[in-house]
mmCIF file of N, CA and C in Angstrom:
data_model
loop_
_atom_site.group_PDB
_atom_site.id
_atom_site.type_symbol
_atom_site.label_atom_id
_atom_site.label_comp_id
_atom_site.label_asym_id
_atom_site.label_seq_id
_atom_site.Cartn_x
_atom_site.Cartn_y
_atom_site.Cartn_z
ATOM 1 N N MET A 1284 9.714 37.365 -19.284
ATOM 2 C CA MET A 1284 8.482 37.549 -18.539
ATOM 3 C C MET A 1284 7.936 36.184 -18.125
ATOM 4 N N TYR A 1285 7.482 36.100 -16.891
ATOM 5 C CA TYR A 1285 6.923 34.858 -16.364
ATOM 6 C C TYR A 1285 5.409 34.840 -16.554
ATOM 7 N N THR A 1286 4.880 33.650 -16.813
ATOM 8 C CA THR A 1286 3.442 33.513 -17.007
ATOM 9 C C THR A 1286 2.856 32.565 -15.975
ATOM 10 N N LEU A 1287 1.582 32.774 -15.661
ATOM 11 C CA LEU A 1287 0.828 31.829 -14.837
ATOM 12 C C LEU A 1287 0.279 30.766 -15.773
ATOM 13 N N ARG A 1288 0.388 29.504 -15.365
ATOM 14 C CA ARG A 1288 -0.045 28.393 -16.221
ATOM 15 C C ARG A 1288 -1.000 27.480 -15.450
ATOM 16 N N GLU A 1289 -2.204 27.958 -15.226
ATOM 17 C CA GLU A 1289 -3.196 27.149 -14.512
ATOM 18 C C GLU A 1289 -3.572 25.897 -15.286
ATOM 19 N N ASP A 1290 -3.306 25.882 -16.586
ATOM 20 C CA ASP A 1290 -3.581 24.699 -17.397
ATOM 21 C C ASP A 1290 -2.640 23.543 -17.053
ATOM 22 N N LEU A 1291 -1.601 23.818 -16.252
ATOM 23 C CA LEU A 1291 -0.652 22.779 -15.839
ATOM 24 C C LEU A 1291 -0.841 22.358 -14.386
ATOM 25 N N ASN A 1292 -1.796 22.964 -13.675
ATOM 26 C CA ASN A 1292 -2.011 22.629 -12.266
ATOM 27 C C ASN A 1292 -2.178 21.124 -12.074
ATOM 28 N N GLY A 1293 -1.451 20.600 -11.093
ATOM 29 C CA GLY A 1293 -1.529 19.179 -10.772
ATOM 30 C C GLY A 1293 -0.421 18.348 -11.409
ATOM 31 N N LEU A 1294 0.336 18.941 -12.310
ATOM 32 C CA LEU A 1294 1.392 18.194 -12.996
ATOM 33 C C LEU A 1294 2.726 18.339 -12.273
ATOM 34 N N ARG A 1295 3.587 17.357 -12.506
ATOM 35 C CA ARG A 1295 4.976 17.414 -12.038
ATOM 36 C C ARG A 1295 5.856 17.521 -13.265
ATOM 37 N N LEU A 1296 6.656 18.577 -13.307
ATOM 38 C CA LEU A 1296 7.480 18.865 -14.470
ATOM 39 C C LEU A 1296 8.963 18.718 -14.153
ATOM 40 N N THR A 1297 9.726 18.378 -15.164
ATOM 41 C CA THR A 1297 11.181 18.388 -15.085
ATOM 42 C C THR A 1297 11.705 18.809 -16.455
ATOM 43 N N ALA A 1298 12.848 19.451 -16.463
ATOM 44 C CA ALA A 1298 13.456 19.877 -17.728
ATOM 45 C C ALA A 1298 14.408 18.799 -18.218
ATOM 46 N N PRO A 1299 14.553 18.646 -19.513
ATOM 47 C CA PRO A 1299 15.511 17.672 -20.040
ATOM 48 C C PRO A 1299 16.912 17.943 -19.467
ATOM 49 N N GLY A 1300 17.558 16.900 -18.954
ATOM 50 C CA GLY A 1300 18.895 17.021 -18.405
ATOM 51 C C GLY A 1300 18.968 17.615 -17.007
ATOM 52 N N SER A 1301 17.825 17.840 -16.354
ATOM 53 C CA SER A 1301 17.801 18.440 -15.022
ATOM 54 C C SER A 1301 17.300 17.426 -13.997
ATOM 55 N N ASN A 1302 17.772 17.555 -12.776
ATOM 56 C CA ASN A 1302 17.267 16.718 -11.677
ATOM 57 C C ASN A 1302 16.153 17.406 -10.901
ATOM 58 N N ASP A 1303 15.906 18.694 -11.174
ATOM 59 C CA ASP A 1303 14.857 19.427 -10.460
ATOM 60 C C ASP A 1303 13.481 18.940 -10.885
ATOM 61 N N VAL A 1304 12.589 18.854 -9.898
ATOM 62 C CA VAL A 1304 11.182 18.525 -10.139
ATOM 63 C C VAL A 1304 10.364 19.697 -9.635
ATOM 64 N N TRP A 1305 9.386 20.078 -10.428
ATOM 65 C CA TRP A 1305 8.506 21.194 -10.105
ATOM 66 C C TRP A 1305 7.068 20.682 -10.039
ATOM 67 N N VAL A 1306 6.343 21.057 -8.994
ATOM 68 C CA VAL A 1306 4.920 20.723 -8.868
ATOM 69 C C VAL A 1306 4.142 21.984 -9.217
ATOM 70 N N MET A 1307 3.154 21.828 -10.076
ATOM 71 C CA MET A 1307 2.370 22.971 -10.526
ATOM 72 C C MET A 1307 1.080 23.108 -9.726
ATOM 73 N N PHE A 1308 0.898 24.270 -9.091
ATOM 74 C CA PHE A 1308 -0.401 24.641 -8.533
ATOM 75 C C PHE A 1308 -0.482 26.156 -8.427
ATOM 76 N N ASP A 1309 -1.700 26.662 -8.412
ATOM 77 C CA ASP A 1309 -1.954 28.112 -8.466
ATOM 78 C C ASP A 1309 -1.326 28.740 -9.713
ATOM 79 N N GLY A 1310 -1.135 27.941 -10.757
ATOM 80 C CA GLY A 1310 -0.550 28.438 -11.992
ATOM 81 C C GLY A 1310 0.949 28.657 -11.911
ATOM 82 N N ARG A 1311 1.551 28.293 -10.768
ATOM 83 C CA ARG A 1311 2.980 28.524 -10.543
ATOM 84 C C ARG A 1311 3.724 27.196 -10.402
ATOM 85 N N ARG A 1312 5.025 27.261 -10.629
ATOM 86 C CA ARG A 1312 5.873 26.096 -10.427
ATOM 87 C C ARG A 1312 6.491 26.190 -9.029
ATOM 88 N N HIS A 1313 6.482 25.069 -8.325
ATOM 89 C CA HIS A 1313 7.022 24.978 -6.976
ATOM 90 C C HIS A 1313 8.084 23.885 -6.992
ATOM 91 N N ARG A 1314 9.334 24.265 -6.744
ATOM 92 C CA ARG A 1314 10.425 23.299 -6.800
ATOM 93 C C ARG A 1314 10.375 22.373 -5.591
ATOM 94 N N VAL A 1315 10.518 21.084 -5.854
ATOM 95 C CA VAL A 1315 10.631 20.084 -4.789
ATOM 96 C C VAL A 1315 12.092 20.122 -4.341
ATOM 97 N N ALA A 1316 12.326 20.478 -3.077
ATOM 98 C CA ALA A 1316 13.671 20.795 -2.590
ATOM 99 C C ALA A 1316 14.626 19.611 -2.547
ATOM 100 N N SER A 1317 14.101 18.402 -2.353
ATOM 101 C CA SER A 1317 15.005 17.258 -2.181
ATOM 102 C C SER A 1317 14.271 15.954 -2.478
ATOM 103 N N PRO A 1318 15.043 14.886 -2.677
ATOM 104 C CA PRO A 1318 14.408 13.574 -2.872
ATOM 105 C C PRO A 1318 13.540 13.169 -1.679
ATOM 106 N N SER A 1319 13.907 13.559 -0.469
ATOM 107 C CA SER A 1319 13.096 13.178 0.699
ATOM 108 C C SER A 1319 11.733 13.876 0.669
ATOM 109 N N VAL A 1320 11.675 15.094 0.172
ATOM 110 C CA VAL A 1320 10.386 15.780 0.027
ATOM 111 C C VAL A 1320 9.554 15.062 -1.029
ATOM 112 N N TYR A 1321 10.188 14.698 -2.131
ATOM 113 C CA TYR A 1321 9.475 13.976 -3.191
ATOM 114 C C TYR A 1321 8.871 12.687 -2.633
ATOM 115 N N GLN A 1322 9.659 11.943 -1.882
ATOM 116 C CA GLN A 1322 9.191 10.678 -1.311
ATOM 117 C C GLN A 1322 8.103 10.890 -0.261
ATOM 118 N N ALA A 1323 8.096 12.053 0.391
ATOM 119 C CA ALA A 1323 7.071 12.349 1.389
ATOM 120 C C ALA A 1323 5.724 12.681 0.749
ATOM 121 N N LEU A 1324 5.709 12.884 -0.555
ATOM 122 C CA LEU A 1324 4.480 13.279 -1.238
ATOM 123 C C LEU A 1324 4.007 12.295 -2.300
ATOM 124 N N PHE A 1325 4.951 11.718 -3.038
ATOM 125 C CA PHE A 1325 4.602 10.942 -4.224
ATOM 126 C C PHE A 1325 5.107 9.508 -4.120
ATOM 127 N N SER A 1326 4.409 8.613 -4.800
ATOM 128 C CA SER A 1326 4.800 7.210 -4.738
ATOM 129 C C SER A 1326 5.788 6.821 -5.827
ATOM 130 N N ASN A 1327 5.795 7.551 -6.948
ATOM 131 C CA ASN A 1327 6.708 7.188 -8.031
ATOM 132 C C ASN A 1327 6.996 8.389 -8.912
ATOM 133 N N ALA A 1328 7.897 8.214 -9.835
ATOM 134 C CA ALA A 1328 8.268 9.287 -10.754
ATOM 135 C C ALA A 1328 7.751 9.037 -12.166
ATOM 136 N N ASP A 1329 6.838 8.085 -12.296
ATOM 137 C CA ASP A 1329 6.340 7.716 -13.619
ATOM 138 C C ASP A 1329 5.602 8.850 -14.327
ATOM 139 N N ASP A 1330 5.030 9.763 -13.570
ATOM 140 C CA ASP A 1330 4.195 10.802 -14.167
ATOM 141 C C ASP A 1330 4.918 12.121 -14.399
ATOM 142 N N LEU A 1331 6.253 12.122 -14.326
ATOM 143 C CA LEU A 1331 6.994 13.352 -14.604
ATOM 144 C C LEU A 1331 6.861 13.712 -16.078
ATOM 145 N N ILE A 1332 6.649 14.985 -16.337
ATOM 146 C CA ILE A 1332 6.496 15.462 -17.706
ATOM 147 C C ILE A 1332 7.707 16.321 -18.055
ATOM 148 N N LEU A 1333 8.366 15.974 -19.144
ATOM 149 C CA LEU A 1333 9.498 16.774 -19.619
ATOM 150 C C LEU A 1333 8.967 18.054 -20.253
ATOM 151 N N SER A 1334 9.542 19.179 -19.843
ATOM 152 C CA SER A 1334 9.104 20.462 -20.383
ATOM 153 C C SER A 1334 10.287 21.410 -20.506
ATOM 154 N N GLU A 1335 10.362 22.088 -21.628
ATOM 155 C CA GLU A 1335 11.377 23.126 -21.821
ATOM 156 C C GLU A 1335 10.814 24.500 -21.473
ATOM 157 N N GLU A 1336 9.527 24.569 -21.116
ATOM 158 C CA GLU A 1336 8.871 25.840 -20.794
ATOM 159 C C GLU A 1336 9.049 26.247 -19.332
ATOM 160 N N ILE A 1337 9.616 25.408 -18.507
ATOM 161 C CA ILE A 1337 9.691 25.665 -17.067
ATOM 162 C C ILE A 1337 10.229 27.054 -16.742
ATOM 163 N N PRO A 1338 11.317 27.510 -17.364
ATOM 164 C CA PRO A 1338 11.846 28.833 -17.006
ATOM 165 C C PRO A 1338 10.889 29.996 -17.280
ATOM 166 N N THR A 1339 9.861 29.782 -18.100
ATOM 167 C CA THR A 1339 8.930 30.862 -18.435
ATOM 168 C C THR A 1339 7.744 30.928 -17.480
ATOM 169 N N ILE A 1340 7.618 29.960 -16.590
ATOM 170 C CA ILE A 1340 6.465 29.872 -15.686
ATOM 171 C C ILE A 1340 6.792 30.589 -14.379
ATOM 172 N N ALA A 1341 5.835 31.349 -13.873
ATOM 173 C CA ALA A 1341 6.004 32.055 -12.598
ATOM 174 C C ALA A 1341 6.313 31.062 -11.484
ATOM 175 N N MET A 1342 7.208 31.472 -10.575
ATOM 176 C CA MET A 1342 7.600 30.595 -9.471
ATOM 177 C C MET A 1342 6.766 30.885 -8.233
ATOM 178 N N GLY A 1343 6.474 29.796 -7.500
ATOM 179 C CA GLY A 1343 5.840 29.902 -6.205
ATOM 180 C C GLY A 1343 6.813 29.426 -5.148
ATOM 181 N N PRO A 1344 6.383 29.406 -3.892
ATOM 182 C CA PRO A 1344 7.270 28.964 -2.817
ATOM 183 C C PRO A 1344 7.743 27.524 -3.028
ATOM 184 N N GLU A 1345 8.976 27.284 -2.637
ATOM 185 C CA GLU A 1345 9.578 25.958 -2.735
ATOM 186 C C GLU A 1345 8.902 24.984 -1.766
ATOM 187 N N LEU A 1346 8.801 23.746 -2.181
ATOM 188 C CA LEU A 1346 8.337 22.680 -1.289
ATOM 189 C C LEU A 1346 9.579 22.175 -0.558
ATOM 190 N N ASN A 1347 9.810 22.756 0.603
ATOM 191 C CA ASN A 1347 11.050 22.558 1.352
ATOM 192 C C ASN A 1347 11.003 21.298 2.215
ATOM 193 N N ASP A 1348 12.150 20.955 2.792
ATOM 194 C CA ASP A 1348 12.218 19.816 3.706
ATOM 195 C C ASP A 1348 11.199 20.012 4.821
ATOM 196 N N GLY A 1349 10.493 18.962 5.128
ATOM 197 C CA GLY A 1349 9.415 19.030 6.104
ATOM 198 C C GLY A 1349 8.044 19.098 5.467
ATOM 199 N N THR A 1350 7.994 19.391 4.165
ATOM 200 C CA THR A 1350 6.719 19.412 3.450
ATOM 201 C C THR A 1350 6.087 18.028 3.546
ATOM 202 N N CYS A 1351 4.771 18.009 3.828
ATOM 203 C CA CYS A 1351 4.110 16.715 4.001
ATOM 204 C C CYS A 1351 2.619 16.835 3.734
ATOM 205 N N LEU A 1352 1.995 15.681 3.633
ATOM 206 C CA LEU A 1352 0.549 15.567 3.525
ATOM 207 C C LEU A 1352 0.011 15.186 4.895
ATOM 208 N N VAL A 1353 -1.003 15.905 5.373
ATOM 209 C CA VAL A 1353 -1.496 15.706 6.734
ATOM 210 C C VAL A 1353 -3.017 15.641 6.739
ATOM 211 N N ARG A 1354 -3.517 14.790 7.623
ATOM 212 C CA ARG A 1354 -4.965 14.657 7.851
ATOM 213 C C ARG A 1354 -5.180 14.736 9.361
ATOM 214 N N GLY A 1355 -6.166 15.494 9.772
ATOM 215 C CA GLY A 1355 -6.500 15.544 11.191
ATOM 216 C C GLY A 1355 -7.072 14.212 11.637
ATOM 217 N N ILE A 1356 -6.680 13.742 12.806
ATOM 218 C CA ILE A 1356 -7.206 12.480 13.343
ATOM 219 C C ILE A 1356 -8.725 12.581 13.402
ATOM 220 N N GLY A 1357 -9.393 11.578 12.862
ATOM 221 C CA GLY A 1357 -10.853 11.552 12.846
ATOM 222 C C GLY A 1357 -11.467 12.329 11.697
ATOM 223 N N SER A 1358 -10.653 12.834 10.788
ATOM 224 C CA SER A 1358 -11.135 13.636 9.665
ATOM 225 C C SER A 1358 -10.726 12.980 8.351
ATOM 226 N N HIS A 1359 -11.440 13.346 7.299
ATOM 227 C CA HIS A 1359 -11.077 12.875 5.959
ATOM 228 C C HIS A 1359 -10.334 13.951 5.173
ATOM 229 N N ALA A 1360 -10.363 15.192 5.661
ATOM 230 C CA ALA A 1360 -9.730 16.303 4.948
ATOM 231 C C ALA A 1360 -8.210 16.157 4.974
ATOM 232 N N ILE A 1361 -7.605 16.309 3.804
ATOM 233 C CA ILE A 1361 -6.147 16.196 3.666
ATOM 234 C C ILE A 1361 -5.594 17.551 3.238
ATOM 235 N N PHE A 1362 -4.431 17.894 3.799
ATOM 236 C CA PHE A 1362 -3.773 19.161 3.515
ATOM 237 C C PHE A 1362 -2.325 18.931 3.122
ATOM 238 N N LEU A 1363 -1.828 19.796 2.264
ATOM 239 C CA LEU A 1363 -0.406 19.870 1.951
ATOM 240 C C LEU A 1363 0.164 20.965 2.838
ATOM 241 N N LEU A 1364 1.142 20.613 3.679
ATOM 242 C CA LEU A 1364 1.806 21.589 4.547
ATOM 243 C C LEU A 1364 3.216 21.815 4.045
ATOM 244 N N THR A 1365 3.617 23.082 3.971
ATOM 245 C CA THR A 1365 4.965 23.424 3.545
ATOM 246 C C THR A 1365 5.357 24.754 4.170
ATOM 247 N N GLY A 1366 6.614 25.110 4.025
ATOM 248 C CA GLY A 1366 7.107 26.362 4.586
ATOM 249 C C GLY A 1366 7.890 26.121 5.859
ATOM 250 N N ALA A 1367 8.148 27.190 6.572
ATOM 251 C CA ALA A 1367 8.869 27.131 7.843
ATOM 252 C C ALA A 1367 8.344 28.264 8.723
ATOM 253 N N PRO A 1368 8.363 28.065 10.035
ATOM 254 C CA PRO A 1368 7.875 29.141 10.909
ATOM 255 C C PRO A 1368 8.618 30.438 10.608
ATOM 256 N N PRO A 1369 7.988 31.539 10.575
ATOM 257 C CA PRO A 1369 6.572 31.776 10.897
ATOM 258 C C PRO A 1369 5.641 31.676 9.683
ATOM 259 N N THR A 1370 6.137 31.197 8.551
ATOM 260 C CA THR A 1370 5.331 31.162 7.327
ATOM 261 C C THR A 1370 5.053 29.722 6.897
ATOM 262 N N ILE A 1371 4.260 29.029 7.665
ATOM 263 C CA ILE A 1371 3.836 27.683 7.273
ATOM 264 C C ILE A 1371 2.577 27.837 6.425
ATOM 265 N N ARG A 1372 2.547 27.120 5.322
ATOM 266 C CA ARG A 1372 1.406 27.197 4.411
ATOM 267 C C ARG A 1372 0.617 25.891 4.461
ATOM 268 N N LYS A 1373 -0.701 26.028 4.423
ATOM 269 C CA LYS A 1373 -1.585 24.865 4.437
ATOM 270 C C LYS A 1373 -2.525 24.986 3.239
ATOM 271 N N TYR A 1374 -2.462 23.988 2.359
ATOM 272 C CA TYR A 1374 -3.324 23.939 1.179
ATOM 273 C C TYR A 1374 -4.258 22.741 1.315
ATOM 274 N N HIS A 1375 -5.540 22.982 1.163
ATOM 275 C CA HIS A 1375 -6.527 21.910 1.243
ATOM 276 C C HIS A 1375 -6.563 21.140 -0.079
ATOM 277 N N VAL A 1376 -6.602 19.818 0.024
ATOM 278 C CA VAL A 1376 -6.798 18.956 -1.149
ATOM 279 C C VAL A 1376 -8.277 18.558 -1.091
ATOM 280 N N PRO A 1377 -9.149 19.223 -1.868
ATOM 281 C CA PRO A 1377 -10.590 19.115 -1.649
ATOM 282 C C PRO A 1377 -11.256 17.796 -2.052
ATOM 283 N N THR A 1378 -10.680 17.069 -2.993
ATOM 284 C CA THR A 1378 -11.324 15.829 -3.435
ATOM 285 C C THR A 1378 -10.278 14.739 -3.659
ATOM 286 N N TYR A 1379 -10.757 13.519 -3.644
ATOM 287 C CA TYR A 1379 -9.875 12.388 -3.927
ATOM 288 C C TYR A 1379 -9.360 12.458 -5.365
ATOM 289 N N GLU A 1380 -10.197 12.942 -6.273
ATOM 290 C CA GLU A 1380 -9.781 13.066 -7.674
ATOM 291 C C GLU A 1380 -8.596 14.015 -7.806
ATOM 292 N N ILE A 1381 -8.641 15.139 -7.110
ATOM 293 C CA ILE A 1381 -7.520 16.085 -7.165
ATOM 294 C C ILE A 1381 -6.296 15.471 -6.506
ATOM 295 N N PHE A 1382 -6.483 14.749 -5.408
ATOM 296 C CA PHE A 1382 -5.378 14.046 -4.742
ATOM 297 C C PHE A 1382 -4.669 13.129 -5.744
ATOM 298 N N THR A 1383 -5.440 12.368 -6.510
ATOM 299 C CA THR A 1383 -4.830 11.449 -7.481
ATOM 300 C C THR A 1383 -4.303 12.188 -8.712
ATOM 301 N N ASP A 1384 -4.937 13.316 -9.098
ATOM 302 C CA ASP A 1384 -4.416 14.114 -10.214
ATOM 303 C C ASP A 1384 -2.987 14.562 -9.935
ATOM 304 N N PHE A 1385 -2.708 14.920 -8.693
ATOM 305 C CA PHE A 1385 -1.359 15.353 -8.308
ATOM 306 C C PHE A 1385 -0.403 14.167 -8.186
ATOM 307 N N GLY A 1386 -0.945 12.961 -8.096
ATOM 308 C CA GLY A 1386 -0.092 11.783 -7.930
ATOM 309 C C GLY A 1386 0.383 11.600 -6.499
ATOM 310 N N PHE A 1387 -0.328 12.202 -5.542
ATOM 311 C CA PHE A 1387 0.058 12.053 -4.139
ATOM 312 C C PHE A 1387 -0.062 10.597 -3.701
ATOM 313 N N ASN A 1388 0.737 10.229 -2.726
ATOM 314 C CA ASN A 1388 0.803 8.869 -2.203
ATOM 315 C C ASN A 1388 -0.087 8.759 -0.969
ATOM 316 N N GLU A 1389 -1.118 7.918 -1.034
ATOM 317 C CA GLU A 1389 -2.025 7.735 0.111
ATOM 318 C C GLU A 1389 -1.289 7.247 1.355
ATOM 319 N N ASN A 1390 -0.268 6.427 1.163
ATOM 320 C CA ASN A 1390 0.481 5.888 2.303
ATOM 321 C C ASN A 1390 1.380 6.929 2.962
ATOM 322 N N ALA A 1391 1.540 8.084 2.330
ATOM 323 C CA ALA A 1391 2.403 9.132 2.874
ATOM 324 C C ALA A 1391 1.638 10.122 3.753
ATOM 325 N N VAL A 1392 0.315 10.026 3.791
ATOM 326 C CA VAL A 1392 -0.486 10.974 4.577
ATOM 327 C C VAL A 1392 -0.275 10.702 6.062
ATOM 328 N N LEU A 1393 0.109 11.747 6.779
ATOM 329 C CA LEU A 1393 0.344 11.650 8.216
ATOM 330 C C LEU A 1393 -0.904 12.067 8.976
ATOM 331 N N ASP A 1394 -1.197 11.391 10.074
ATOM 332 C CA ASP A 1394 -2.307 11.781 10.932
ATOM 333 C C ASP A 1394 -1.777 12.689 12.028
ATOM 334 N N ALA A 1395 -2.489 13.789 12.267
ATOM 335 C CA ALA A 1395 -2.054 14.770 13.264
ATOM 336 C C ALA A 1395 -3.253 15.197 14.108
ATOM 337 N N PRO A 1396 -2.999 15.619 15.335
ATOM 338 C CA PRO A 1396 -4.100 16.148 16.148
ATOM 339 C C PRO A 1396 -4.754 17.343 15.443
ATOM 340 N N PRO A 1397 -6.070 17.381 15.390
ATOM 341 C CA PRO A 1397 -6.765 18.484 14.708
ATOM 342 C C PRO A 1397 -6.349 19.858 15.236
ATOM 343 N N LEU A 1398 -6.038 19.947 16.508
ATOM 344 C CA LEU A 1398 -5.634 21.217 17.090
ATOM 345 C C LEU A 1398 -4.398 21.792 16.395
ATOM 346 N N LEU A 1399 -3.466 20.925 16.017
ATOM 347 C CA LEU A 1399 -2.272 21.393 15.315
ATOM 348 C C LEU A 1399 -2.615 21.939 13.935
ATOM 349 N N LEU A 1400 -3.491 21.252 13.234
ATOM 350 C CA LEU A 1400 -3.876 21.723 11.896
ATOM 351 C C LEU A 1400 -4.656 23.031 11.964
ATOM 352 N N GLU A 1401 -5.482 23.179 12.986
ATOM 353 C CA GLU A 1401 -6.262 24.407 13.134
ATOM 354 C C GLU A 1401 -5.370 25.608 13.416
ATOM 355 N N ALA A 1402 -4.180 25.377 13.945
ATOM 356 C CA ALA A 1402 -3.266 26.479 14.273
ATOM 357 C C ALA A 1402 -2.594 27.059 13.029
ATOM 358 N N VAL A 1403 -2.691 26.368 11.899
ATOM 359 C CA VAL A 1403 -2.074 26.849 10.651
ATOM 360 C C VAL A 1403 -3.174 27.425 9.765
ATOM 361 N N GLU A 1404 -3.006 28.687 9.387
ATOM 362 C CA GLU A 1404 -3.997 29.341 8.549
ATOM 363 C C GLU A 1404 -4.029 28.711 7.156
ATOM 364 N N LEU A 1405 -5.211 28.554 6.622
ATOM 365 C CA LEU A 1405 -5.391 27.982 5.294
ATOM 366 C C LEU A 1405 -4.924 28.980 4.240
ATOM 367 N N THR A 1406 -3.984 28.563 3.397
ATOM 368 C CA THR A 1406 -3.450 29.407 2.332
ATOM 369 C C THR A 1406 -4.320 29.334 1.087
ATOM 370 N N GLY A 1407 -4.827 28.151 0.795
ATOM 371 C CA GLY A 1407 -5.628 27.992 -0.403
ATOM 372 C C GLY A 1407 -6.065 26.568 -0.602
ATOM 373 N N GLU A 1408 -6.652 26.334 -1.764
ATOM 374 C CA GLU A 1408 -7.160 25.015 -2.112
ATOM 375 C C GLU A 1408 -6.482 24.580 -3.403
ATOM 376 N N LEU A 1409 -5.994 23.356 -3.428
ATOM 377 C CA LEU A 1409 -5.367 22.835 -4.637
ATOM 378 C C LEU A 1409 -6.436 22.501 -5.667
ATOM 379 N N THR A 1410 -6.162 22.875 -6.895
ATOM 380 C CA THR A 1410 -7.020 22.494 -8.012
ATOM 381 C C THR A 1410 -6.108 21.915 -9.088
ATOM 382 N N SER A 1411 -6.679 21.119 -9.932
ATOM 383 C CA SER A 1411 -5.893 20.544 -11.025
ATOM 384 C C SER A 1411 -6.558 20.884 -12.350
ATOM 385 N N ALA A 1412 -5.748 20.980 -13.368
ATOM 386 C CA ALA A 1412 -6.282 21.239 -14.706
ATOM 387 C C ALA A 1412 -7.205 20.108 -15.135
ATOM 388 N N LEU A 1413 -6.860 18.885 -14.773
ATOM 389 C CA LEU A 1413 -7.687 17.733 -15.126
ATOM 390 C C LEU A 1413 -9.058 17.823 -14.466
ATOM 391 N N ASP A 1414 -9.104 18.290 -13.218
ATOM 392 C CA ASP A 1414 -10.385 18.450 -12.539
ATOM 393 C C ASP A 1414 -11.242 19.485 -13.259
ATOM 394 N N GLY A 1415 -10.607 20.524 -13.766
ATOM 395 C CA GLY A 1415 -11.345 21.532 -14.527
ATOM 396 C C GLY A 1415 -11.987 20.954 -15.772
ATOM 397 N N THR A 1416 -11.297 20.037 -16.438
ATOM 398 C CA THR A 1416 -11.876 19.422 -17.637
ATOM 399 C C THR A 1416 -12.995 18.459 -17.274
ATOM 400 N N ARG A 1417 -12.890 17.829 -16.082
ATOM 401 C CA ARG A 1417 -13.979 16.950 -15.639
ATOM 402 C C ARG A 1417 -15.237 17.755 -15.340
ATOM 403 N N ARG A 1418 -15.060 18.950 -14.790
ATOM 404 C CA ARG A 1418 -16.205 19.783 -14.400
ATOM 405 C C ARG A 1418 -16.826 20.501 -15.597
ATOM 406 N N ALA A 1419 -16.048 20.801 -16.623
ATOM 407 C CA ALA A 1419 -16.538 21.570 -17.768
ATOM 408 C C ALA A 1419 -17.753 20.931 -18.435
ATOM 409 N N PRO A 1420 -17.739 19.617 -18.731
ATOM 410 C CA PRO A 1420 -18.943 19.023 -19.356
ATOM 411 C C PRO A 1420 -20.180 19.120 -18.457
ATOM 412 N N ALA A 1421 -20.003 18.990 -17.143
ATOM 413 C CA ALA A 1421 -21.134 19.096 -16.225
ATOM 414 C C ALA A 1421 -21.705 20.512 -16.237
ATOM 415 N N ALA A 1422 -20.834 21.510 -16.269
ATOM 416 C CA ALA A 1422 -21.276 22.894 -16.297
ATOM 417 C C ALA A 1422 -22.015 23.204 -17.606
ATOM 418 N N GLU A 1423 -21.528 22.657 -18.713
ATOM 419 C CA GLU A 1423 -22.191 22.877 -20.001
ATOM 420 C C GLU A 1423 -23.553 22.216 -20.026
ATOM 421 N N ALA A 1424 -23.695 21.052 -19.402
ATOM 422 C CA ALA A 1424 -24.970 20.342 -19.378
ATOM 423 C C ALA A 1424 -26.010 21.115 -18.555
ATOM 424 N N GLU A 1425 -25.546 21.821 -17.502
ATOM 425 C CA GLU A 1425 -26.467 22.584 -16.672
ATOM 426 C C GLU A 1425 -26.950 23.843 -17.381
ATOM 427 N N GLY A 1426 -26.109 24.397 -18.266
ATOM 428 C CA GLY A 1426 -26.402 25.696 -18.907
ATOM 429 C C GLY A 1426 -27.295 25.573 -20.041
#
């Protein structure tokens, strides 16, 4: 049985003895299809976490060739784009903290005409487990 693991959102996992890298979001593992996809998103492999639990985690869509980080020209909003026509997915990266939680590379963000980004329906918003822990003390202080 596969489980959702939102507590791992934002992490990059690999299994001992495996070359596969999985990015965690929406509680699911998303396989990075190739080294070129990895390089299009991340600056280094220092933050890979070894895990033997990977096979038990629910799978999400693969981060296939062409997956990239995009920002509309004149905008600060950054999106993760993945998929292939007719199913291109766009995930909003809502804060700089979440961007860094995922280990995304600022130099890898591509600028695109806003019209192109508007043509892709928003699939969701990336969240990280670390961001949840940052917000928890603030929520407790308000209550």
